[in-house]
Each structure stands twice: as structure tokens, then as C-alpha cells.
């Protein structure tokens, strides 16, 4: 993969200067494991904005061609469990879309992946248009889930064009962490949503307890690495967000956070720790994903 590297001089979400950045550690272009110092790799620095809690790589590696990251077969990008039917998750997506967009509302699903959530919304009779930059993911969504090709826009959100003030509800699940400028992409999406409409956003939580545990392990074993983000290997995350990231960005982009919650998710640690860790993350709001509604 060929990258161009961009040095970040201000926080993308709150626009504070680099004087408020804190070095967190280093990240490889591959899965790190317990002893990353023994592995050959391309390495970038990971920093945190002390004003809003945003975590990002600096310099930021951006692929020359977006298909270098996402032009792969879905089975190579997601693990096997992703393709198992998620009835509970899909039903929840339909309920949220209906709650925020109405049964007859116009819905935009940005970053449909292979289309499971979008297909559930279509099956529920909702009027949904999807956006997806990966040709392989789009082909899977059409061939395997049966989404009409006319319902999918093959484009990145940065290059997509829609009518302003058109959609009642926009879903941006697992999208912003992949984009070079989340703030600019939010600004663009806000143009498409009607006055009184809602945008729901799901992103990695910068305070995830599991990352902190792995980071402590690296620190105690005298390794300068961290587990945060993955800018140069799947799933190619460039950012992790704090709730404050969106509250301060709302001042810049003229929106307000009207609701939020956290999804605990898997722990990736020995199973005997799961129960205690999950309860801890629920209580402290340090689960894997942050969901905000604006």
C-alpha cells in the first residue's frame, strides 16, 4: 500500500493547536501482539488532543488510493462472526431509523459495508439510500443480501452529492474513524439532513478500558507501543473519539448532541475476566463504542 503522510497541526474535531497534543505511543502497520518490538514494521506516532480527547496518528497515513484499504474481499476484512445473522442488532437499527426518521422518512445510510443493516431497513419498508466506497463491499451487498443496485451510491462520503435538506435520518455507523477529516464529513452530512432531522454516529471510544489494559502491558514491558487505532492495517481506524470531541465540534459545525450512549462490546481478554470487565465498562462508560445523536 502506498501512503502519503500528513502532519496534523490542529485537532480535527475541536481545532485546538498542536501545543495541546500529548504523545500516547507508537503504532505499527500490522497487528502488534505481545512483543511488537521484535517485528519489522512501518511505525507512526499516536497522539491525543488534551482539549477534547480525540486520539489520532500524527503524521496521518492516507492511502494514495482508497481501494488500497477497502478494495478487498469482505471475508478478508471482517472476521467470520460478522457474517452470522445479527437479528437483535438489525432490529435495533430498524427501530432507531423509524424513531428518528419516521416510517415514511428519507434515510441515508453512510458506509453500508456489506449491507446487513440497510437490508433490514429496506425489509421493514423504509426508504433507504446507501453509500459505500468499496466496490467489493457493494458487490457483496447486491449479490448476497439482495439490495437493489439503484439503492447504492458507490462513492466515498467526501465525493458523494445529495440534495440539501432532504433526509430525515442519516446513519453513520463505523464511518468517521476511517475518514481523513471527520469534522468536514460531518459538516457535509449536516447539509443533507432536514431541519429537525437526526444523524446517528457510532465511533470507537477513546476511553475504552481494553485499550488501556493493553497499553499498561506495553508500558510495564518497556515497549513504546499502544493498542489505540490501526491507521495502516484493518480495520484502518484513523481516530478514536470522546463525547467532548462532538460537543466541541458541535460549536464549530452548529449542532448539538441530543443523545448518547456506550456499547461495551467484546473484551478480547481471557473469558474469566469478561463478566467483571463488562460490568466495569458499563458503570464507567468506557466500553468499545460511543454512539451519539446530533
PDB file of C-alpha atoms in Angstrom:
ATOM      1  CA  UNK A   1       0.000   0.000   0.000  1.00  0.00           C
ATOM      2  CA  UNK A   2       1.273   3.469  -0.908  1.00  0.00           C
ATOM      3  CA  UNK A   3       0.678   6.280   1.578  1.00  0.00           C
ATOM      4  CA  UNK A   4       1.039   9.996   1.735  1.00  0.00           C
ATOM      5  CA  UNK A   5       1.748  11.274   5.242  1.00  0.00           C
ATOM      6  CA  UNK A   6       0.192  14.462   6.576  1.00  0.00           C
ATOM      7  CA  UNK A   7       1.362  16.208   9.727  1.00  0.00           C
ATOM      8  CA  UNK A   8      -1.540  17.364  11.875  1.00  0.00           C
ATOM      9  CA  UNK A   9      -1.156  20.854  13.330  1.00  0.00           C
ATOM     10  CA  UNK A  10      -4.629  21.276  14.833  1.00  0.00           C
ATOM     11  CA  UNK A  11      -7.231  18.907  16.239  1.00  0.00           C
ATOM     12  CA  UNK A  12      -9.712  17.917  13.579  1.00  0.00           C
ATOM     13  CA  UNK A  13     -12.705  17.999  15.954  1.00  0.00           C
ATOM     14  CA  UNK A  14     -12.101  20.957  18.274  1.00  0.00           C
ATOM     15  CA  UNK A  15      -9.468  22.862  16.235  1.00  0.00           C
ATOM     16  CA  UNK A  16      -7.126  23.446  19.164  1.00  0.00           C
ATOM     17  CA  UNK A  17      -3.412  23.828  18.249  1.00  0.00           C
ATOM     18  CA  UNK A  18      -0.784  21.091  18.430  1.00  0.00           C
ATOM     19  CA  UNK A  19       0.530  22.591  21.674  1.00  0.00           C
ATOM     20  CA  UNK A  20      -2.382  20.723  23.322  1.00  0.00           C
ATOM     21  CA  UNK A  21      -1.376  17.363  21.832  1.00  0.00           C
ATOM     22  CA  UNK A  22       0.072  14.637  24.045  1.00  0.00           C
ATOM     23  CA  UNK A  23       2.173  11.742  22.780  1.00  0.00           C
ATOM     24  CA  UNK A  24       0.481   8.432  23.622  1.00  0.00           C
ATOM     25  CA  UNK A  25       2.788   5.927  21.929  1.00  0.00           C
ATOM     26  CA  UNK A  26       3.638   4.219  18.643  1.00  0.00           C
ATOM     27  CA  UNK A  27       1.542   2.097  16.276  1.00  0.00           C
ATOM     28  CA  UNK A  28       2.674  -0.399  13.646  1.00  0.00           C
ATOM     29  CA  UNK A  29       1.281  -1.053  10.189  1.00  0.00           C
ATOM     30  CA  UNK A  30       0.432  -4.601  11.308  1.00  0.00           C
ATOM     31  CA  UNK A  31      -1.134  -6.420  14.233  1.00  0.00           C
ATOM     32  CA  UNK A  32       1.263  -5.896  17.141  1.00  0.00           C
ATOM     33  CA  UNK A  33       0.711  -8.767  19.576  1.00  0.00           C
ATOM     34  CA  UNK A  34       2.584  -9.020  22.872  1.00  0.00           C
ATOM     35  CA  UNK A  35       6.076  -8.226  21.552  1.00  0.00           C
ATOM     36  CA  UNK A  36       5.842  -5.680  18.737  1.00  0.00           C
ATOM     37  CA  UNK A  37       9.436  -4.554  19.227  1.00  0.00           C
ATOM     38  CA  UNK A  38      10.545  -7.854  17.681  1.00  0.00           C
ATOM     39  CA  UNK A  39       8.610  -7.262  14.459  1.00  0.00           C
ATOM     40  CA  UNK A  40       9.741  -5.278  11.397  1.00  0.00           C
ATOM     41  CA  UNK A  41       7.159  -2.626  10.588  1.00  0.00           C
ATOM     42  CA  UNK A  42       6.363   0.874   9.442  1.00  0.00           C
ATOM     43  CA  UNK A  43       5.527   2.915  12.546  1.00  0.00           C
ATOM     44  CA  UNK A  44       3.629   6.132  13.171  1.00  0.00           C
ATOM     45  CA  UNK A  45       3.098   8.168  16.332  1.00  0.00           C
ATOM     46  CA  UNK A  46      -0.202   8.235  18.208  1.00  0.00           C
ATOM     47  CA  UNK A  47      -1.269  11.458  19.906  1.00  0.00           C
ATOM     48  CA  UNK A  48      -4.206  12.663  21.992  1.00  0.00           C
ATOM     49  CA  UNK A  49      -5.864  16.067  21.984  1.00  0.00           C
ATOM     50  CA  UNK A  50      -5.947  17.106  25.626  1.00  0.00           C
ATOM     51  CA  UNK A  51      -8.723  19.578  24.874  1.00  0.00           C
ATOM     52  CA  UNK A  52     -11.371  17.144  23.552  1.00  0.00           C
ATOM     53  CA  UNK A  53      -9.949  13.638  23.982  1.00  0.00           C
ATOM     54  CA  UNK A  54      -9.584  12.795  20.274  1.00  0.00           C
ATOM     55  CA  UNK A  55      -6.895  10.155  19.577  1.00  0.00           C
ATOM     56  CA  UNK A  56      -5.201  10.095  16.168  1.00  0.00           C
ATOM     57  CA  UNK A  57      -1.998   9.241  14.343  1.00  0.00           C
ATOM     58  CA  UNK A  58       0.470  12.007  13.626  1.00  0.00           C
ATOM     59  CA  UNK A  59       1.689  12.032  10.939  1.00  0.00           C
ATOM     60  CA  UNK A  60      -1.520  10.692   9.495  1.00  0.00           C
ATOM     61  CA  UNK A  61      -1.072   7.971   6.836  1.00  0.00           C
ATOM     62  CA  UNK A  62      -3.564   8.337   3.982  1.00  0.00           C
ATOM     63  CA  UNK A  63      -3.707   5.750   1.177  1.00  0.00           C
ATOM     64  CA  UNK A  64      -2.994   7.098  -2.293  1.00  0.00           C
ATOM     65  CA  UNK A  65      -5.968   5.045  -3.493  1.00  0.00           C
ATOM     66  CA  UNK A  66      -8.878   4.311  -1.141  1.00  0.00           C
ATOM     67  CA  UNK A  67      -9.235   0.878  -2.755  1.00  0.00           C
ATOM     68  CA  UNK A  68      -5.803   0.013  -1.322  1.00  0.00           C
ATOM     69  CA  UNK A  69      -7.559  -0.174   2.042  1.00  0.00           C
ATOM     70  CA  UNK A  70     -11.082  -1.282   1.238  1.00  0.00           C
ATOM     71  CA  UNK A  71     -10.751  -2.949  -2.174  1.00  0.00           C
ATOM     72  CA  UNK A  72     -10.591  -6.418  -0.608  1.00  0.00           C
ATOM     73  CA  UNK A  73     -12.987  -9.316  -0.336  1.00  0.00           C
ATOM     74  CA  UNK A  74     -15.308  -8.869   2.662  1.00  0.00           C
ATOM     75  CA  UNK A  75     -14.098 -12.140   4.225  1.00  0.00           C
ATOM     76  CA  UNK A  76     -10.574 -10.696   4.329  1.00  0.00           C
ATOM     77  CA  UNK A  77     -11.702  -7.516   6.084  1.00  0.00           C
ATOM     78  CA  UNK A  78     -14.176  -8.857   8.680  1.00  0.00           C
ATOM     79  CA  UNK A  79     -13.873 -11.945  10.835  1.00  0.00           C
ATOM     80  CA  UNK A  80     -16.234 -14.873  10.369  1.00  0.00           C
ATOM     81  CA  UNK A  81     -18.587 -13.875  13.192  1.00  0.00           C
ATOM     82  CA  UNK A  82     -19.523 -10.669  11.336  1.00  0.00           C
ATOM     83  CA  UNK A  83     -21.379 -12.666   8.691  1.00  0.00           C
ATOM     84  CA  UNK A  84     -23.600 -14.533  11.146  1.00  0.00           C
ATOM     85  CA  UNK A  85     -27.201 -13.236  11.304  1.00  0.00           C
ATOM     86  CA  UNK A  86     -27.468 -10.371  13.823  1.00  0.00           C
ATOM     87  CA  UNK A  87     -31.210 -10.251  14.282  1.00  0.00           C
ATOM     88  CA  UNK A  88     -31.039  -8.246  17.507  1.00  0.00           C
ATOM     89  CA  UNK A  89     -28.622  -5.673  16.065  1.00  0.00           C
ATOM     90  CA  UNK A  90     -30.542  -5.288  12.810  1.00  0.00           C
ATOM     91  CA  UNK A  91     -33.871  -4.946  14.622  1.00  0.00           C
ATOM     92  CA  UNK A  92     -32.320  -2.244  16.793  1.00  0.00           C
ATOM     93  CA  UNK A  93     -31.150  -0.402  13.668  1.00  0.00           C
ATOM     94  CA  UNK A  94     -34.676  -0.534  12.213  1.00  0.00           C
ATOM     95  CA  UNK A  95     -36.188   0.765  15.459  1.00  0.00           C
ATOM     96  CA  UNK A  96     -33.740   3.662  15.582  1.00  0.00           C
ATOM     97  CA  UNK A  97     -34.279   4.546  11.931  1.00  0.00           C
ATOM     98  CA  UNK A  98     -38.042   4.528  12.482  1.00  0.00           C
ATOM     99  CA  UNK A  99     -37.730   6.519  15.698  1.00  0.00           C
ATOM    100  CA  UNK A 100     -35.573   9.256  14.201  1.00  0.00           C
ATOM    101  CA  UNK A 101     -36.694   9.191  10.577  1.00  0.00           C
ATOM    102  CA  UNK A 102     -40.293   8.019  10.813  1.00  0.00           C
ATOM    103  CA  UNK A 103     -41.866   5.143   8.907  1.00  0.00           C
ATOM    104  CA  UNK A 104     -42.141   7.288   5.769  1.00  0.00           C
ATOM    105  CA  UNK A 105     -38.950   9.305   6.162  1.00  0.00           C
ATOM    106  CA  UNK A 106     -35.977   9.547   3.807  1.00  0.00           C
ATOM    107  CA  UNK A 107     -32.962   7.696   5.208  1.00  0.00           C
ATOM    108  CA  UNK A 108     -29.289   7.845   4.222  1.00  0.00           C
ATOM    109  CA  UNK A 109     -27.038   5.006   5.399  1.00  0.00           C
ATOM    110  CA  UNK A 110     -23.426   6.115   5.023  1.00  0.00           C
ATOM    111  CA  UNK A 111     -20.873   3.302   4.948  1.00  0.00           C
ATOM    112  CA  UNK A 112     -23.174   0.311   4.447  1.00  0.00           C
ATOM    113  CA  UNK A 113     -20.352  -2.255   4.453  1.00  0.00           C
ATOM    114  CA  UNK A 114     -21.914  -5.403   3.012  1.00  0.00           C
ATOM    115  CA  UNK A 115     -25.402  -4.085   3.660  1.00  0.00           C
ATOM    116  CA  UNK A 116     -26.870  -6.138   6.516  1.00  0.00           C
ATOM    117  CA  UNK A 117     -28.329  -3.165   8.407  1.00  0.00           C
ATOM    118  CA  UNK A 118     -29.502  -1.468   5.219  1.00  0.00           C
ATOM    119  CA  UNK A 119     -31.236  -4.655   4.051  1.00  0.00           C
ATOM    120  CA  UNK A 120     -33.045  -4.902   7.398  1.00  0.00           C
ATOM    121  CA  UNK A 121     -34.289  -1.337   6.994  1.00  0.00           C
ATOM    122  CA  UNK A 122     -35.456  -1.990   3.434  1.00  0.00           C
ATOM    123  CA  UNK A 123     -37.235  -5.170   4.532  1.00  0.00           C
ATOM    124  CA  UNK A 124     -39.065  -3.087   7.146  1.00  0.00           C
ATOM    125  CA  UNK A 125     -40.409  -0.873   4.369  1.00  0.00           C
ATOM    126  CA  UNK A 126     -38.122   2.102   4.997  1.00  0.00           C
ATOM    127  CA  UNK A 127     -36.931   4.374   2.181  1.00  0.00           C
ATOM    128  CA  UNK A 128     -33.142   3.988   2.349  1.00  0.00           C
ATOM    129  CA  UNK A 129     -30.235   5.057   0.150  1.00  0.00           C
ATOM    130  CA  UNK A 130     -26.790   3.651   0.964  1.00  0.00           C
ATOM    131  CA  UNK A 131     -23.293   4.991   0.359  1.00  0.00           C
ATOM    132  CA  UNK A 132     -20.224   2.744   0.185  1.00  0.00           C
ATOM    133  CA  UNK A 133     -16.759   3.389  -1.357  1.00  0.00           C
ATOM    134  CA  UNK A 134     -15.607  -0.244  -1.581  1.00  0.00           C
ATOM    135  CA  UNK A 135     -16.537  -1.923  -4.859  1.00  0.00           C
ATOM    136  CA  UNK A 136     -16.171  -5.350  -3.260  1.00  0.00           C
ATOM    137  CA  UNK A 137     -18.479  -4.497  -0.370  1.00  0.00           C
ATOM    138  CA  UNK A 138     -21.071  -3.064  -2.767  1.00  0.00           C
ATOM    139  CA  UNK A 139     -20.973  -6.194  -4.940  1.00  0.00           C
ATOM    140  CA  UNK A 140     -21.483  -8.387  -1.884  1.00  0.00           C
ATOM    141  CA  UNK A 141     -24.416  -6.273  -0.709  1.00  0.00           C
ATOM    142  CA  UNK A 142     -26.108  -6.562  -4.089  1.00  0.00           C
ATOM    143  CA  UNK A 143     -25.411 -10.244  -4.772  1.00  0.00           C
ATOM    144  CA  UNK A 144     -25.681 -11.730  -1.280  1.00  0.00           C
ATOM    145  CA  UNK A 145     -28.251  -9.575   0.509  1.00  0.00           C
ATOM    146  CA  UNK A 146     -30.366  -8.611  -2.485  1.00  0.00           C
ATOM    147  CA  UNK A 147     -30.198  -4.828  -2.075  1.00  0.00           C
ATOM    148  CA  UNK A 148     -31.202  -3.201  -5.388  1.00  0.00           C
ATOM    149  CA  UNK A 149     -28.166  -1.690  -7.098  1.00  0.00           C
ATOM    150  CA  UNK A 150     -30.134   1.510  -7.673  1.00  0.00           C
ATOM    151  CA  UNK A 151     -30.227   1.978  -3.887  1.00  0.00           C
ATOM    152  CA  UNK A 152     -26.435   2.108  -3.507  1.00  0.00           C
ATOM    153  CA  UNK A 153     -24.174   5.040  -4.325  1.00  0.00           C
ATOM    154  CA  UNK A 154     -20.650   3.764  -4.975  1.00  0.00           C
ATOM    155  CA  UNK A 155     -18.686   6.654  -3.523  1.00  0.00           C
ATOM    156  CA  UNK A 156     -16.879   7.953  -0.504  1.00  0.00           C
ATOM    157  CA  UNK A 157     -18.908  10.389   1.578  1.00  0.00           C
ATOM    158  CA  UNK A 158     -16.409  13.106   0.625  1.00  0.00           C
ATOM    159  CA  UNK A 159     -17.269  12.698  -3.073  1.00  0.00           C
ATOM    160  CA  UNK A 160     -20.967  11.856  -2.767  1.00  0.00           C
ATOM    161  CA  UNK A 161     -23.529  14.511  -3.722  1.00  0.00           C
ATOM    162  CA  UNK A 162     -27.083  14.657  -2.393  1.00  0.00           C
ATOM    163  CA  UNK A 163     -29.820  17.233  -2.245  1.00  0.00           C
ATOM    164  CA  UNK A 164     -29.578  19.560   0.732  1.00  0.00           C
ATOM    165  CA  UNK A 165     -32.266  19.387   3.451  1.00  0.00           C
ATOM    166  CA  UNK A 166     -33.520  16.081   2.039  1.00  0.00           C
ATOM    167  CA  UNK A 167     -33.022  13.271   4.562  1.00  0.00           C
ATOM    168  CA  UNK A 168     -34.923  12.786   7.807  1.00  0.00           C
ATOM    169  CA  UNK A 169     -32.326  10.448   9.296  1.00  0.00           C
ATOM    170  CA  UNK A 170     -28.698   9.722   8.479  1.00  0.00           C
ATOM    171  CA  UNK A 171     -26.856   6.734   9.895  1.00  0.00           C
ATOM    172  CA  UNK A 172     -23.051   6.982  10.141  1.00  0.00           C
ATOM    173  CA  UNK A 173     -22.105   3.741  11.885  1.00  0.00           C
ATOM    174  CA  UNK A 174     -18.375   2.927  11.879  1.00  0.00           C
ATOM    175  CA  UNK A 175     -17.598   5.700   9.378  1.00  0.00           C
ATOM    176  CA  UNK A 176     -15.923   8.769  10.885  1.00  0.00           C
ATOM    177  CA  UNK A 177     -12.935   6.843  12.257  1.00  0.00           C
ATOM    178  CA  UNK A 178     -11.951   5.949   8.666  1.00  0.00           C
ATOM    179  CA  UNK A 179     -12.046   9.470   7.216  1.00  0.00           C
ATOM    180  CA  UNK A 180      -9.231  11.977   6.833  1.00  0.00           C
ATOM    181  CA  UNK A 181     -11.362  14.771   8.326  1.00  0.00           C
ATOM    182  CA  UNK A 182     -14.339  13.667  10.437  1.00  0.00           C
ATOM    183  CA  UNK A 183     -15.296  17.300  11.064  1.00  0.00           C
ATOM    184  CA  UNK A 184     -15.544  18.138   7.353  1.00  0.00           C
ATOM    185  CA  UNK A 185     -17.537  14.963   6.661  1.00  0.00           C
ATOM    186  CA  UNK A 186     -19.952  15.826   9.480  1.00  0.00           C
ATOM    187  CA  UNK A 187     -20.327  19.317   8.068  1.00  0.00           C
ATOM    188  CA  UNK A 188     -21.190  17.785   4.694  1.00  0.00           C
ATOM    189  CA  UNK A 189     -23.717  15.343   6.178  1.00  0.00           C
ATOM    190  CA  UNK A 190     -25.397  18.147   8.117  1.00  0.00           C
ATOM    191  CA  UNK A 191     -26.209  19.841   4.816  1.00  0.00           C
ATOM    192  CA  UNK A 192     -28.162  16.781   3.668  1.00  0.00           C
ATOM    193  CA  UNK A 193     -30.354  16.361   6.751  1.00  0.00           C
ATOM    194  CA  UNK A 194     -33.624  18.274   7.126  1.00  0.00           C
ATOM    195  CA  UNK A 195     -34.154  20.786   9.882  1.00  0.00           C
ATOM    196  CA  UNK A 196     -35.237  18.702  12.849  1.00  0.00           C
ATOM    197  CA  UNK A 197     -33.747  15.556  11.312  1.00  0.00           C
ATOM    198  CA  UNK A 198     -31.183  13.440  13.143  1.00  0.00           C
ATOM    199  CA  UNK A 199     -27.739  11.993  12.440  1.00  0.00           C
ATOM    200  CA  UNK A 200     -26.663   8.969  14.453  1.00  0.00           C
ATOM    201  CA  UNK A 201     -22.937   8.340  14.719  1.00  0.00           C
ATOM    202  CA  UNK A 202     -21.094   5.298  16.067  1.00  0.00           C
ATOM    203  CA  UNK A 203     -17.344   5.573  16.605  1.00  0.00           C
ATOM    204  CA  UNK A 204     -14.554   3.948  18.656  1.00  0.00           C
ATOM    205  CA  UNK A 205     -14.410   5.266  22.210  1.00  0.00           C
ATOM    206  CA  UNK A 206     -11.048   6.846  23.071  1.00  0.00           C
ATOM    207  CA  UNK A 207     -11.524   5.788  26.711  1.00  0.00           C
ATOM    208  CA  UNK A 208     -12.046   2.080  26.004  1.00  0.00           C
ATOM    209  CA  UNK A 209     -10.873   0.109  29.041  1.00  0.00           C
ATOM    210  CA  UNK A 210      -9.464  -2.784  26.991  1.00  0.00           C
ATOM    211  CA  UNK A 211      -7.074  -0.479  25.134  1.00  0.00           C
ATOM    212  CA  UNK A 212      -5.921   0.943  28.462  1.00  0.00           C
ATOM    213  CA  UNK A 213      -5.172  -2.575  29.739  1.00  0.00           C
ATOM    214  CA  UNK A 214      -3.097  -3.402  26.668  1.00  0.00           C
ATOM    215  CA  UNK A 215      -1.308  -0.057  26.934  1.00  0.00           C
ATOM    216  CA  UNK A 216      -0.397  -0.789  30.550  1.00  0.00           C
ATOM    217  CA  UNK A 217       1.053  -4.110  29.446  1.00  0.00           C
ATOM    218  CA  UNK A 218       3.230  -2.376  26.864  1.00  0.00           C
ATOM    219  CA  UNK A 219       4.322   0.186  29.436  1.00  0.00           C
ATOM    220  CA  UNK A 220       5.258  -2.418  32.058  1.00  0.00           C
ATOM    221  CA  UNK A 221       7.205  -4.434  29.470  1.00  0.00           C
ATOM    222  CA  UNK A 222       9.107  -1.269  28.439  1.00  0.00           C
ATOM    223  CA  UNK A 223       7.679  -1.153  24.925  1.00  0.00           C
ATOM    224  CA  UNK A 224       6.766   2.250  23.414  1.00  0.00           C
ATOM    225  CA  UNK A 225       3.626   0.953  21.699  1.00  0.00           C
ATOM    226  CA  UNK A 226      -0.118   1.402  22.234  1.00  0.00           C
ATOM    227  CA  UNK A 227      -3.192  -0.514  21.125  1.00  0.00           C
ATOM    228  CA  UNK A 228      -5.159   2.563  20.008  1.00  0.00           C
ATOM    229  CA  UNK A 229      -6.377   2.844  16.398  1.00  0.00           C
ATOM    230  CA  UNK A 230      -4.957   0.979  13.402  1.00  0.00           C
ATOM    231  CA  UNK A 231      -4.175   3.518  10.675  1.00  0.00           C
ATOM    232  CA  UNK A 232      -2.241   1.136   8.400  1.00  0.00           C
ATOM    233  CA  UNK A 233      -3.906  -2.249   8.886  1.00  0.00           C
ATOM    234  CA  UNK A 234      -7.523  -3.485   9.091  1.00  0.00           C
ATOM    235  CA  UNK A 235      -9.869  -2.033  10.162  1.00  0.00           C
ATOM    236  CA  UNK A 236      -7.876   1.108   9.221  1.00  0.00           C
ATOM    237  CA  UNK A 237      -9.047   3.360  12.042  1.00  0.00           C
ATOM    238  CA  UNK A 238      -7.555   6.857  11.982  1.00  0.00           C
ATOM    239  CA  UNK A 239      -9.365   8.247  15.045  1.00  0.00           C
ATOM    240  CA  UNK A 240     -10.918   7.422  18.410  1.00  0.00           C
ATOM    241  CA  UNK A 241     -13.411   9.877  19.898  1.00  0.00           C
ATOM    242  CA  UNK A 242     -14.564  11.253  23.228  1.00  0.00           C
ATOM    243  CA  UNK A 243     -18.044  12.641  23.866  1.00  0.00           C
ATOM    244  CA  UNK A 244     -16.362  16.016  24.347  1.00  0.00           C
ATOM    245  CA  UNK A 245     -14.996  15.734  20.778  1.00  0.00           C
ATOM    246  CA  UNK A 246     -18.561  16.010  19.471  1.00  0.00           C
ATOM    247  CA  UNK A 247     -19.718  18.630  21.953  1.00  0.00           C
ATOM    248  CA  UNK A 248     -16.884  20.971  20.959  1.00  0.00           C
ATOM    249  CA  UNK A 249     -17.224  20.133  17.267  1.00  0.00           C
ATOM    250  CA  UNK A 250     -20.895  20.995  17.578  1.00  0.00           C
ATOM    251  CA  UNK A 251     -19.927  24.565  18.393  1.00  0.00           C
ATOM    252  CA  UNK A 252     -17.858  24.662  15.194  1.00  0.00           C
ATOM    253  CA  UNK A 253     -20.352  22.895  12.920  1.00  0.00           C
ATOM    254  CA  UNK A 254     -23.506  24.260  14.568  1.00  0.00           C
ATOM    255  CA  UNK A 255     -25.135  21.164  16.036  1.00  0.00           C
ATOM    256  CA  UNK A 256     -25.889  19.778  19.492  1.00  0.00           C
ATOM    257  CA  UNK A 257     -25.529  16.281  20.904  1.00  0.00           C
ATOM    258  CA  UNK A 258     -29.104  15.350  21.831  1.00  0.00           C
ATOM    259  CA  UNK A 259     -28.431  11.790  22.975  1.00  0.00           C
ATOM    260  CA  UNK A 260     -25.536   9.418  23.550  1.00  0.00           C
ATOM    261  CA  UNK A 261     -24.708   6.015  24.980  1.00  0.00           C
ATOM    262  CA  UNK A 262     -21.907   3.451  25.012  1.00  0.00           C
ATOM    263  CA  UNK A 263     -21.680  -0.083  23.652  1.00  0.00           C
ATOM    264  CA  UNK A 264     -19.449  -2.351  25.758  1.00  0.00           C
ATOM    265  CA  UNK A 265     -18.569  -4.892  23.056  1.00  0.00           C
ATOM    266  CA  UNK A 266     -16.110  -7.796  23.299  1.00  0.00           C
ATOM    267  CA  UNK A 267     -13.129  -7.654  25.647  1.00  0.00           C
ATOM    268  CA  UNK A 268     -10.614  -9.769  23.633  1.00  0.00           C
ATOM    269  CA  UNK A 269      -9.272 -10.916  27.018  1.00  0.00           C
ATOM    270  CA  UNK A 270      -9.497 -14.280  28.847  1.00  0.00           C
ATOM    271  CA  UNK A 271     -13.145 -15.275  29.287  1.00  0.00           C
ATOM    272  CA  UNK A 272     -12.967 -15.402  33.097  1.00  0.00           C
ATOM    273  CA  UNK A 273     -12.459 -11.611  33.057  1.00  0.00           C
ATOM    274  CA  UNK A 274     -15.436 -10.853  30.822  1.00  0.00           C
ATOM    275  CA  UNK A 275     -18.147 -10.535  33.451  1.00  0.00           C
ATOM    276  CA  UNK A 276     -16.210  -8.208  35.733  1.00  0.00           C
ATOM    277  CA  UNK A 277     -14.826  -6.101  32.889  1.00  0.00           C
ATOM    278  CA  UNK A 278     -18.166  -5.718  31.165  1.00  0.00           C
ATOM    279  CA  UNK A 279     -19.816  -4.513  34.384  1.00  0.00           C
ATOM    280  CA  UNK A 280     -16.948  -2.112  34.975  1.00  0.00           C
ATOM    281  CA  UNK A 281     -17.178  -0.677  31.458  1.00  0.00           C
ATOM    282  CA  UNK A 282     -20.935  -0.286  31.715  1.00  0.00           C
ATOM    283  CA  UNK A 283     -20.600   1.606  35.004  1.00  0.00           C
ATOM    284  CA  UNK A 284     -17.684   3.810  33.931  1.00  0.00           C
ATOM    285  CA  UNK A 285     -18.865   4.388  30.323  1.00  0.00           C
ATOM    286  CA  UNK A 286     -15.599   3.037  28.975  1.00  0.00           C
ATOM    287  CA  UNK A 287     -16.953   0.497  26.503  1.00  0.00           C
ATOM    288  CA  UNK A 288     -15.648  -0.063  22.991  1.00  0.00           C
ATOM    289  CA  UNK A 289     -18.051   2.164  21.039  1.00  0.00           C
ATOM    290  CA  UNK A 290     -19.523   5.623  21.552  1.00  0.00           C
ATOM    291  CA  UNK A 291     -22.897   6.349  19.928  1.00  0.00           C
ATOM    292  CA  UNK A 292     -24.076   9.942  19.625  1.00  0.00           C
ATOM    293  CA  UNK A 293     -27.168  11.505  18.075  1.00  0.00           C
ATOM    294  CA  UNK A 294     -26.979  15.051  16.753  1.00  0.00           C
TER     295      UNK A 294
END
